[in-house]
Tab-separated table of C-alpha atoms in Angstrom:
chain	number	residue	atom	x	y	z
A	5	MET	CA	16.986	17.991	1.201
A	6	THR	CA	19.955	16.015	2.428
A	7	THR	CA	21.515	12.840	1.130
A	8	THR	CA	23.322	10.787	3.730
A	9	PRO	CA	25.557	7.769	3.116
A	10	ALA	CA	24.661	4.692	5.151
A	11	PRO	CA	26.941	3.598	7.982
A	12	ALA	CA	29.998	1.612	6.905
A	13	ALA	CA	29.876	-2.165	6.908
A	14	PRO	CA	31.027	-3.783	10.177
A	15	GLY	CA	34.514	-5.144	10.738
A	16	PRO	CA	35.618	-8.786	10.895
A	17	SER	CA	33.276	-11.393	12.305
A	18	ASP	CA	33.533	-12.592	15.880
A	19	PRO	CA	36.467	-15.058	16.169
A	20	GLY	CA	34.390	-17.579	18.095
A	21	ARG	CA	32.031	-18.303	15.194
A	22	THR	CA	32.489	-21.099	12.680
A	23	PRO	CA	32.794	-20.139	8.985
A	24	ALA	CA	29.283	-21.451	8.321
A	25	GLU	CA	27.814	-19.437	11.178
A	26	THR	CA	29.678	-16.327	10.076
A	27	ALA	CA	28.506	-16.752	6.483
A	28	ASN	CA	24.870	-17.332	7.390
A	29	PRO	CA	24.204	-16.752	11.083
A	30	LEU	CA	20.418	-16.743	10.792
A	31	ARG	CA	17.967	-18.149	8.279
A	32	PRO	CA	15.910	-15.432	6.575
A	33	GLN	CA	12.727	-17.245	7.658
A	34	ASP	CA	13.767	-16.610	11.264
A	35	GLU	CA	15.292	-13.175	10.803
A	36	VAL	CA	12.202	-11.798	9.074
A	37	VAL	CA	10.253	-11.942	12.341
A	38	ASP	CA	12.974	-10.108	14.279
A	39	ILE	CA	13.262	-7.390	11.624
A	40	ALA	CA	9.497	-6.917	11.419
A	41	ARG	CA	9.338	-6.551	15.234
A	42	ASP	CA	12.160	-4.025	15.201
A	43	LEU	CA	10.446	-1.953	12.527
A	44	ILE	CA	7.073	-2.022	14.301
A	45	ARG	CA	8.749	-0.794	17.485
A	46	ILE	CA	9.944	2.307	15.618
A	47	ASP	CA	6.875	4.541	15.773
A	48	THR	CA	6.642	5.994	12.250
A	49	THR	CA	3.199	7.547	12.581
A	50	ASN	CA	2.359	9.741	9.587
A	51	THR	CA	-0.253	12.326	10.534
A	52	GLY	CA	-0.026	14.115	7.203
A	53	ASP	CA	1.625	17.071	8.960
A	54	ASN	CA	5.402	17.500	8.973
A	55	ALA	CA	5.260	18.993	12.450
A	56	THR	CA	3.748	15.850	13.969
A	57	ALA	CA	4.869	13.013	11.664
A	58	LYS	CA	7.646	11.037	13.307
A	59	GLY	CA	10.051	8.149	13.173
A	60	GLU	CA	10.748	7.902	9.448
A	61	ARG	CA	14.364	9.016	9.795
A	62	ALA	CA	14.991	6.461	12.564
A	63	ALA	CA	13.418	3.709	10.458
A	64	ALA	CA	15.471	4.708	7.403
A	65	GLU	CA	18.665	4.576	9.477
A	66	TYR	CA	17.711	1.125	10.765
A	67	VAL	CA	17.157	-0.136	7.202
A	68	ALA	CA	20.410	1.399	5.976
A	69	GLU	CA	22.338	-0.226	8.821
A	70	LYS	CA	20.813	-3.637	8.063
A	71	LEU	CA	21.901	-3.307	4.446
A	72	ALA	CA	25.360	-2.018	5.358
A	73	GLU	CA	25.942	-4.959	7.716
A	74	VAL	CA	26.095	-7.270	4.706
A	75	GLY	CA	28.006	-4.878	2.451
A	76	LEU	CA	25.176	-3.283	0.485
A	77	GLU	CA	25.704	0.444	-0.019
A	78	ALA	CA	22.599	2.452	0.754
A	79	LYS	CA	21.803	6.170	0.837
A	80	ILE	CA	19.294	8.038	2.937
A	81	TYR	CA	17.349	10.809	1.197
A	82	GLU	CA	15.624	13.407	3.348
A	83	SER	CA	12.913	15.477	1.647
A	84	ALA	CA	12.201	17.548	4.772
A	85	PRO	CA	13.531	17.327	8.331
A	86	GLY	CA	12.792	13.780	9.511
A	87	ARG	CA	11.040	12.711	6.285
A	88	ALA	CA	13.533	10.104	5.083
A	89	SER	CA	13.658	7.342	2.471
A	90	VAL	CA	16.503	4.910	1.793
A	91	ALA	CA	17.630	3.403	-1.519
A	92	CYS	CA	20.122	0.712	-2.475
A	93	ARG	CA	21.112	-1.050	-5.716
A	94	TYR	CA	22.043	-4.763	-5.592
A	95	PRO	CA	23.987	-5.501	-8.820
A	96	GLY	CA	22.712	-8.453	-10.836
A	97	ALA	CA	24.260	-11.014	-13.141
A	98	ASP	CA	22.948	-9.426	-16.349
A	99	PRO	CA	23.309	-5.627	-16.325
A	100	THR	CA	21.808	-5.419	-19.830
A	101	ARG	CA	18.391	-6.422	-18.482
A	102	GLY	CA	15.991	-3.885	-17.021
A	103	ALA	CA	16.328	-3.503	-13.258
A	104	LEU	CA	13.602	-4.622	-10.854
A	105	LEU	CA	12.403	-2.146	-8.218
A	106	LEU	CA	11.421	-3.716	-4.871
A	107	HIS	CA	9.728	-1.125	-2.693
A	108	GLY	CA	8.019	-0.705	0.647
A	109	HIS	CA	7.051	2.267	2.772
A	110	LEU	CA	8.213	2.886	6.336
A	111	ASP	CA	5.408	5.155	7.588
A	112	VAL	CA	2.175	3.975	9.203
A	113	VAL	CA	-1.202	5.512	9.946
A	114	PRO	CA	-1.942	6.661	13.523
A	115	ALA	CA	-3.109	4.129	16.120
A	116	GLU	CA	-5.055	4.810	19.314
A	117	ALA	CA	-3.485	2.563	21.965
A	118	SER	CA	-6.636	2.487	24.122
A	119	GLU	CA	-8.504	0.676	21.327
A	120	TRP	CA	-5.983	-2.158	21.017
A	121	THR	CA	-5.580	-5.317	23.108
A	122	VAL	CA	-1.775	-4.813	22.903
A	123	HIS	CA	0.215	-1.618	22.494
A	124	PRO	CA	0.306	-0.853	18.762
A	125	PHE	CA	4.067	-0.236	18.794
A	126	SER	CA	5.098	-3.085	21.089
A	127	GLY	CA	5.659	-5.704	18.388
A	128	GLU	CA	4.068	-8.251	20.685
A	129	ILE	CA	3.870	-11.882	19.586
A	130	LYS	CA	0.937	-13.983	20.733
A	131	ASP	CA	-1.243	-16.773	19.362
A	132	GLY	CA	1.057	-17.187	16.365
A	133	TYR	CA	0.739	-13.567	15.247
A	134	LEU	CA	2.968	-10.500	15.302
A	135	PHE	CA	0.858	-7.546	16.425
A	136	GLY	CA	1.486	-3.886	15.713
A	137	ARG	CA	0.715	-0.913	13.563
A	138	GLY	CA	2.354	-1.633	10.227
A	139	ALA	CA	2.319	-5.410	10.647
A	140	VAL	CA	0.471	-5.748	7.320
A	141	ASP	CA	0.826	-2.186	5.998
A	142	MET	CA	3.623	-2.691	5.301
A	143	LYS	CA	6.526	-3.428	7.600
A	144	ASP	CA	5.965	-7.139	6.996
A	145	PHE	CA	7.093	-6.755	3.378
A	146	ASP	CA	9.906	-4.397	4.342
A	147	ALA	CA	11.157	-7.154	6.650
A	148	MET	CA	10.819	-9.823	3.956
A	149	LEU	CA	12.962	-7.805	1.558
A	150	LEU	CA	15.612	-7.038	4.162
A	151	ALA	CA	15.813	-10.616	5.457
A	152	LEU	CA	16.082	-12.004	1.931
A	153	VAL	CA	18.730	-9.675	0.513
A	154	ARG	CA	20.781	-9.990	3.713
A	155	ASP	CA	20.732	-13.760	3.299
A	156	TRP	CA	21.621	-13.563	-0.399
A	157	LYS	CA	24.494	-11.173	0.234
A	158	ARG	CA	25.904	-13.290	3.059
A	159	ARG	CA	25.833	-16.336	0.788
A	160	GLY	CA	27.273	-14.453	-2.175
A	161	LYS	CA	24.165	-15.022	-4.274
A	162	VAL	CA	23.827	-12.733	-7.290
A	163	PRO	CA	20.318	-11.798	-8.487
A	164	PRO	CA	19.574	-12.421	-12.178
A	165	ARG	CA	19.324	-8.652	-12.804
A	166	ASP	CA	19.902	-5.456	-10.863
A	167	LEU	CA	17.605	-5.000	-7.880
A	168	VAL	CA	16.756	-1.499	-6.682
A	169	LEU	CA	15.584	-1.549	-3.067
A	170	LEU	CA	13.604	1.487	-1.959
A	171	PHE	CA	12.012	2.104	1.436
A	172	THR	CA	9.960	5.298	1.399
A	173	ALA	CA	8.456	7.891	3.682
A	174	ASP	CA	4.973	9.408	3.448
A	175	GLU	CA	3.073	6.746	1.487
A	176	GLU	CA	0.122	7.047	3.871
A	177	ALA	CA	-0.398	10.751	3.078
A	178	GLY	CA	0.036	10.854	-0.685
A	179	SER	CA	3.797	10.174	-1.124
A	180	ASP	CA	4.866	13.806	-1.678
A	181	TYR	CA	7.728	13.469	0.822
A	182	GLY	CA	8.595	9.927	-0.217
A	183	ALA	CA	8.058	8.217	-3.571
A	184	ARG	CA	7.104	11.386	-5.445
A	185	PHE	CA	10.078	13.252	-4.027
A	186	MET	CA	12.359	10.413	-5.122
A	187	VAL	CA	10.853	10.282	-8.632
A	188	GLU	CA	11.015	14.053	-9.137
A	189	GLN	CA	14.283	14.898	-7.366
A	190	HIS	CA	16.311	11.694	-7.670
A	191	PRO	CA	15.360	9.946	-10.922
A	192	GLU	CA	18.894	8.512	-11.058
A	193	VAL	CA	17.849	5.997	-8.405
A	194	PHE	CA	15.494	4.439	-10.980
A	195	GLU	CA	17.979	4.276	-13.841
A	196	GLY	CA	17.221	1.224	-15.987
A	197	VAL	CA	14.211	0.134	-13.896
A	198	THR	CA	11.483	-1.429	-16.034
A	199	GLU	CA	9.281	-3.188	-13.464
A	200	ALA	CA	8.376	-2.730	-9.809
A	201	VAL	CA	6.961	-4.935	-7.060
A	202	GLY	CA	5.456	-3.680	-3.804
A	203	GLU	CA	2.129	-3.736	-1.947
A	204	VAL	CA	-0.823	-4.664	-1.867
A	205	GLY	CA	-1.023	-8.143	-3.339
A	206	GLY	CA	0.316	-11.663	-3.095
A	207	PHE	CA	-1.830	-12.555	-0.099
A	208	SER	CA	-4.071	-15.590	-0.158
A	209	MET	CA	-7.848	-15.585	-0.328
A	210	THR	CA	-9.806	-18.731	0.491
A	211	LEU	CA	-12.711	-19.109	-1.903
A	212	PRO	CA	-15.996	-20.827	-1.018
A	213	ASN	CA	-14.750	-24.260	-2.216
A	214	ASP	CA	-11.667	-23.989	0.072
A	215	LEU	CA	-9.413	-23.249	-2.880
A	216	ARG	CA	-6.697	-20.705	-2.155
A	217	VAL	CA	-5.949	-18.035	-4.698
A	218	TYR	CA	-3.207	-15.438	-4.377
A	219	VAL	CA	-4.187	-12.061	-5.727
A	220	VAL	CA	-1.617	-10.063	-7.684
A	221	GLN	CA	-2.289	-6.352	-7.840
A	222	THR	CA	-2.203	-5.215	-11.458
A	223	ALA	CA	-4.337	-2.112	-10.955
A	224	GLU	CA	-5.244	0.447	-8.338
A	225	LYS	CA	-7.814	3.194	-8.169
A	226	GLY	CA	-6.960	6.847	-8.398
A	227	LEU	CA	-6.669	9.064	-5.331
A	228	ASP	CA	-8.946	12.119	-5.511
A	229	TRP	CA	-9.101	13.913	-2.154
A	230	LEU	CA	-11.424	16.869	-2.532
A	231	ARG	CA	-12.295	19.884	-0.409
A	232	LEU	CA	-15.750	21.359	-1.041
A	233	ARG	CA	-16.414	24.936	0.040
A	234	ALA	CA	-19.727	26.740	0.206
A	235	THR	CA	-20.054	30.466	0.832
A	236	GLY	CA	-23.042	32.473	1.957
A	237	ARG	CA	-24.161	35.611	3.743
A	238	PRO	CA	-23.196	35.626	7.433
A	239	GLY	CA	-25.757	36.700	9.981
A	240	HIS	CA	-27.457	36.211	13.324
A	241	GLY	CA	-28.711	32.727	14.048
A	242	SER	CA	-32.082	34.006	15.263
A	243	MET	CA	-33.012	35.636	11.945
A	244	LEU	CA	-34.669	34.305	8.819
A	245	HIS	CA	-31.854	33.452	6.444
A	246	ASP	CA	-32.022	32.184	2.832
A	247	ASP	CA	-28.304	32.217	1.989
A	248	ASN	CA	-26.803	29.748	4.481
A	249	ALA	CA	-23.407	28.213	3.593
A	250	VAL	CA	-23.982	25.287	5.977
A	251	THR	CA	-27.302	24.408	4.350
A	252	ARG	CA	-25.806	24.611	0.874
A	253	LEU	CA	-22.834	22.461	1.820
A	254	THR	CA	-24.761	19.772	3.684
A	255	ARG	CA	-27.176	19.419	0.778
A	256	ALA	CA	-24.224	18.835	-1.544
A	257	VAL	CA	-22.555	16.379	0.845
A	258	ALA	CA	-25.772	14.415	1.326
A	259	ASN	CA	-26.332	14.153	-2.433
A	260	ILE	CA	-22.792	12.893	-2.974
A	261	GLY	CA	-22.747	10.538	0.009
A	262	GLN	CA	-26.018	8.897	-1.004
A	263	HIS	CA	-25.159	8.544	-4.681
A	264	GLU	CA	-24.493	5.051	-6.031
A	265	PHE	CA	-22.049	5.204	-8.899
A	266	PRO	CA	-22.677	2.873	-11.845
A	267	VAL	CA	-20.691	-0.330	-12.340
A	268	GLU	CA	-17.786	0.057	-14.772
A	269	MET	CA	-15.702	-3.092	-15.042
A	270	THR	CA	-12.072	-2.614	-16.005
A	271	PRO	CA	-10.121	-5.451	-17.670
A	272	THR	CA	-8.502	-6.370	-14.327
A	273	VAL	CA	-11.778	-6.647	-12.418
A	274	ARG	CA	-13.433	-8.595	-15.211
A	275	GLN	CA	-10.510	-11.042	-15.345
A	276	PHE	CA	-10.618	-11.475	-11.577
A	277	LEU	CA	-14.334	-12.281	-11.566
A	278	GLU	CA	-14.064	-14.588	-14.579
A	279	SER	CA	-11.191	-16.471	-12.894
A	280	VAL	CA	-13.083	-16.822	-9.624
A	281	SER	CA	-16.152	-18.026	-11.484
A	282	GLU	CA	-14.103	-20.633	-13.342
A	283	LEU	CA	-12.395	-21.877	-10.171
A	284	THR	CA	-15.447	-21.995	-7.908
A	285	GLY	CA	-18.420	-22.506	-10.202
A	286	ILE	CA	-19.994	-19.292	-8.892
A	287	ALA	CA	-22.010	-17.863	-11.760
A	288	PHE	CA	-20.659	-14.600	-13.146
A	289	ASP	CA	-23.179	-12.296	-14.778
A	290	PRO	CA	-21.330	-9.366	-16.394
A	291	ASN	CA	-24.559	-7.382	-16.136
A	292	ASN	CA	-24.738	-7.933	-12.367
A	293	PRO	CA	-21.205	-8.376	-10.984
A	294	ASP	CA	-22.331	-7.232	-7.518
A	295	GLU	CA	-24.146	-10.561	-7.155
A	296	THR	CA	-20.911	-12.487	-7.785
A	297	VAL	CA	-18.904	-10.295	-5.423
A	298	ALA	CA	-21.454	-10.759	-2.634
A	299	LYS	CA	-20.636	-14.489	-2.558
A	300	LEU	CA	-16.902	-13.998	-1.941
A	301	GLY	CA	-17.025	-13.612	1.832
A	302	PRO	CA	-14.932	-11.010	3.691
A	303	VAL	CA	-13.072	-9.845	0.563
A	304	ALA	CA	-16.363	-8.691	-0.977
A	305	ARG	CA	-15.848	-5.328	0.714
A	306	LEU	CA	-12.508	-4.863	-1.055
A	307	ILE	CA	-13.538	-6.201	-4.470
A	308	GLY	CA	-16.911	-4.436	-4.463
A	309	ALA	CA	-15.197	-1.066	-4.195
A	310	THR	CA	-13.355	-1.744	-7.478
A	311	LEU	CA	-16.541	-2.077	-9.507
A	312	ARG	CA	-17.253	1.657	-9.499
A	313	ASN	CA	-16.020	5.092	-8.572
A	314	THR	CA	-16.547	5.996	-4.910
A	315	ALA	CA	-16.874	9.262	-2.966
A	316	ASN	CA	-17.141	9.245	0.813
A	317	PRO	CA	-17.516	12.414	2.916
A	318	THR	CA	-15.044	12.201	5.813
A	319	ARG	CA	-14.819	15.672	7.419
A	320	LEU	CA	-17.026	18.742	7.971
A	321	ASN	CA	-16.099	22.176	9.268
A	322	ALA	CA	-18.210	25.309	9.699
A	323	GLY	CA	-18.875	28.120	12.116
A	324	TYR	CA	-17.442	29.260	15.431
A	325	LYS	CA	-20.513	30.115	17.559
A	326	THR	CA	-24.006	28.722	17.914
A	327	ASN	CA	-25.835	31.987	17.183
A	328	VAL	CA	-23.662	33.062	14.235
A	329	ILE	CA	-24.431	31.883	10.719
A	330	PRO	CA	-20.983	31.454	9.137
A	331	SER	CA	-19.935	32.818	5.779
A	332	THR	CA	-18.198	29.560	4.752
A	333	ALA	CA	-18.557	25.838	5.296
A	334	GLU	CA	-16.206	23.092	4.164
A	335	ALA	CA	-16.292	19.332	3.658
A	336	VAL	CA	-13.580	16.859	2.684
A	337	LEU	CA	-14.269	13.853	0.469
A	338	ASP	CA	-12.195	10.713	0.027
A	339	CYS	CA	-12.854	9.870	-3.614
A	340	ARG	CA	-11.349	6.921	-5.506
A	341	SER	CA	-11.639	6.838	-9.280
A	342	LEU	CA	-11.257	3.860	-11.565
A	343	PRO	CA	-8.242	4.057	-13.894
A	344	GLY	CA	-8.984	6.603	-16.617
A	345	ARG	CA	-12.184	7.789	-14.922
A	346	ASN	CA	-11.051	10.711	-12.731
A	347	ASP	CA	-12.481	13.391	-15.035
A	348	GLU	CA	-15.730	11.466	-15.228
A	349	LEU	CA	-15.837	11.289	-11.423
A	350	GLU	CA	-15.346	15.037	-11.034
A	351	ALA	CA	-18.103	15.825	-13.539
A	352	THR	CA	-20.543	13.638	-11.588
A	353	LEU	CA	-19.568	15.237	-8.265
A	354	ARG	CA	-20.053	18.754	-9.608
A	355	GLU	CA	-23.502	17.821	-10.882
A	356	LEU	CA	-24.452	16.286	-7.531
A	357	ALA	CA	-23.074	19.225	-5.534
A	358	GLY	CA	-25.043	21.828	-7.466
A	359	ALA	CA	-24.408	25.529	-7.791
A	360	GLY	CA	-22.449	27.551	-5.268
A	361	ILE	CA	-19.887	24.863	-4.325
A	362	ASP	CA	-16.191	25.385	-5.003
A	363	PHE	CA	-13.917	22.370	-5.584
A	364	GLU	CA	-10.278	22.196	-4.477
A	365	TYR	CA	-8.095	19.080	-4.743
A	366	GLU	CA	-5.914	18.153	-1.792
A	367	ILE	CA	-4.489	15.258	-3.824
A	368	ARG	CA	-5.259	14.168	-7.362
A	369	GLN	CA	-3.458	11.084	-8.608
A	370	PRO	CA	-4.866	9.054	-11.525
A	371	GLY	CA	-5.393	5.312	-11.187
A	372	TYR	CA	-3.142	2.722	-12.745
A	373	GLU	CA	-3.657	-0.563	-14.605
A	374	THR	CA	-1.404	-3.048	-16.375
A	375	SER	CA	-2.021	-6.462	-17.920
A	376	PHE	CA	-1.629	-9.793	-16.139
A	377	ASP	CA	1.044	-11.336	-18.346
A	378	GLY	CA	4.767	-11.542	-18.966
A	379	VAL	CA	7.850	-13.146	-17.435
A	380	LEU	CA	7.380	-11.446	-14.065
A	381	VAL	CA	3.774	-12.633	-13.734
A	382	ASP	CA	4.820	-16.176	-14.675
A	383	ALA	CA	7.562	-16.070	-12.026
A	384	MET	CA	5.013	-15.047	-9.399
A	385	ALA	CA	2.700	-17.891	-10.329
A	386	ASP	CA	5.516	-20.475	-10.290
A	387	ALA	CA	6.827	-19.275	-6.935
A	388	ILE	CA	3.358	-19.552	-5.380
A	389	ARG	CA	2.713	-23.011	-6.847
A	390	GLN	CA	6.034	-24.317	-5.526
A	391	ALA	CA	5.305	-23.045	-2.023
A	392	ASP	CA	1.577	-23.884	-2.023
A	393	PRO	CA	0.812	-26.643	-4.555
A	394	GLY	CA	-2.614	-26.366	-6.107
A	395	ALA	CA	-2.942	-22.646	-5.441
A	396	ARG	CA	-3.558	-20.168	-8.244
A	397	THR	CA	-2.636	-16.543	-8.879
A	398	VAL	CA	-5.243	-14.115	-10.202
A	399	PRO	CA	-5.103	-10.380	-10.919
A	400	TYR	CA	-7.088	-7.843	-8.945
A	401	MET	CA	-7.505	-4.115	-8.464
A	402	LEU	CA	-6.732	-2.383	-5.171
A	403	SER	CA	-9.432	0.018	-4.004
A	404	GLY	CA	-6.826	2.131	-2.205
A	405	GLY	CA	-3.524	3.487	-3.415
A	406	THR	CA	0.220	2.864	-3.173
A	407	ASP	CA	3.545	4.403	-4.174
A	408	ALA	CA	3.148	2.599	-7.517
A	409	LYS	CA	1.316	5.643	-8.906
A	410	ALA	CA	4.507	7.672	-8.561
A	411	PHE	CA	6.735	5.028	-10.148
A	412	ALA	CA	4.313	4.528	-13.034
A	413	THR	CA	4.957	8.119	-14.134
A	414	LEU	CA	8.476	6.973	-15.099
A	415	GLY	CA	7.049	4.279	-17.372
A	416	ILE	CA	7.714	1.534	-14.838
A	417	ARG	CA	5.301	-1.404	-14.937
A	418	CYS	CA	4.024	-1.909	-11.386
A	419	PHE	CA	2.653	-4.905	-9.475
A	420	GLY	CA	1.573	-5.598	-5.919
A	421	PHE	CA	3.060	-8.883	-4.695
A	422	ALA	CA	3.890	-9.193	-0.980
A	423	PRO	CA	3.201	-12.907	-0.435
A	424	LEU	CA	1.346	-14.101	2.655
A	425	LYS	CA	-0.389	-17.425	3.219
A	426	LEU	CA	-3.319	-16.567	5.481
A	427	PRO	CA	-5.762	-18.551	7.631
A	428	ALA	CA	-9.102	-18.988	5.889
A	429	ASP	CA	-10.985	-17.369	8.781
A	430	LEU	CA	-8.826	-14.236	9.001
A	431	ASP	CA	-10.531	-11.058	7.762
A	432	PHE	CA	-7.271	-9.754	6.371
A	433	THR	CA	-8.577	-6.664	4.593
A	434	ALA	CA	-10.054	-5.368	7.869
A	435	LEU	CA	-6.542	-5.282	9.388
A	436	PHE	CA	-5.312	-2.529	7.053
A	437	HIS	CA	-5.421	0.620	9.218
A	438	GLY	CA	-7.495	-1.433	11.670
A	439	ILE	CA	-7.402	-2.193	15.378
A	440	ASP	CA	-5.125	-5.079	16.426
A	441	GLU	CA	-3.353	-5.129	13.076
A	442	ARG	CA	-1.359	-8.361	12.945
A	443	VAL	CA	0.369	-10.808	10.630
A	444	PRO	CA	0.768	-14.592	11.123
A	445	LEU	CA	4.356	-15.589	11.853
A	446	ASP	CA	4.213	-18.510	9.456
A	447	GLY	CA	2.806	-16.119	6.852
A	448	LEU	CA	5.919	-13.955	7.157
A	449	GLN	CA	8.157	-16.994	6.753
A	450	PHE	CA	6.095	-18.198	3.791
A	451	GLY	CA	6.541	-14.770	2.202
A	452	VAL	CA	10.331	-14.910	2.439
A	453	ASP	CA	10.347	-18.349	0.829
A	454	VAL	CA	8.105	-17.197	-2.051
A	455	MET	CA	10.087	-14.012	-2.631
A	456	ASP	CA	13.297	-16.060	-2.718
A	457	ARG	CA	11.868	-18.262	-5.476
A	458	PHE	CA	10.290	-15.338	-7.301
A	459	ILE	CA	13.306	-13.015	-7.426
A	460	SER	CA	15.600	-15.918	-8.306
A	461	ARG	CA	13.830	-16.322	-11.634
A	462	SER	CA	12.609	-12.783	-12.195
């Protein structure tokens, strides 16, 4: 591990600029687009393998330089060669208050260029959108934070309390080389932090009556990546064989893949559905929440996954030759457990898999849930209402996972709030890890405005 100081702040401003231009050369609403493009053009593909993951160090250096340009002292933390995160503390007016952590990750999932209409790392702008891998997950929010704090620092604005800015590596592969490394090896970065804001929330959803709501993430499911292994007697493929590892494994995988887990509504999901019912008039039957979710349009896919535990087989591996019955067969499952339900999930999977199947966790991280109340939640709601009168904020649970799980282990209360005002016809949830990932330019600018209002009173 290495810790590297950020580059020094630049020297005096160009003599040809007026004092006003020197103090604030670019509005954050304009700069956010440029920063997001720059970040997208740094290929930070995280394959889950240190040998092939790339770009995180370059992205961390870019972020550190942007902070240093306005006099904010940042440090780069490298957990392994090239696996870099960057942290910075922006002192606030009241040091006795708990600090607020603002976090985003710099890595992205792989993208196959041949499947896209533009190159995924070109940062191309067309039809009012910025295209690129990471445009919504989550270099858009990274850019919002950078554009905003750069503007505040240039203007001499002091936040109401200390802000801790953290841009991490490795979020897309479990956070071991990013957020978890920072929490375990550098807890001093989080000194005094009581609350955190990051992805995935704050984006607008248009309900059936054309009312916009902005969802605030107050919960996320656990991450339970499992490897199943079956063993059997190897032999010749032409013989009768009653101890076949492939047969045993595929039976287990089929049972798990076809199983429908029961509905278990957490407080967050119940509050979301009750709020939507109140706002739209859609009937909410607690005994049949699937019926309510089905009427929500494109977001039904996201919300439906938060009603129950899930387990999806994603990879199979067995054998090396057609006429050889192998001694082992393996499958990998992407399982997501509701907060507090990971042990329950494992018990169900073991029952479905049956005898002769070994379980090994690749990653096991419990889910997280907090309540939708307090000063921070009120500040989010006020900031949204000022920028989009008539809109409402509601809590929701993320079916995936974020770095928040790592920060929660320190007792930090975590929220997802990366504001975006989205077109009603945009299937936003499909863009996460999807082809032609893109973010509306005016959505980016809206986000900076909301974050400005939010942090100012947080």
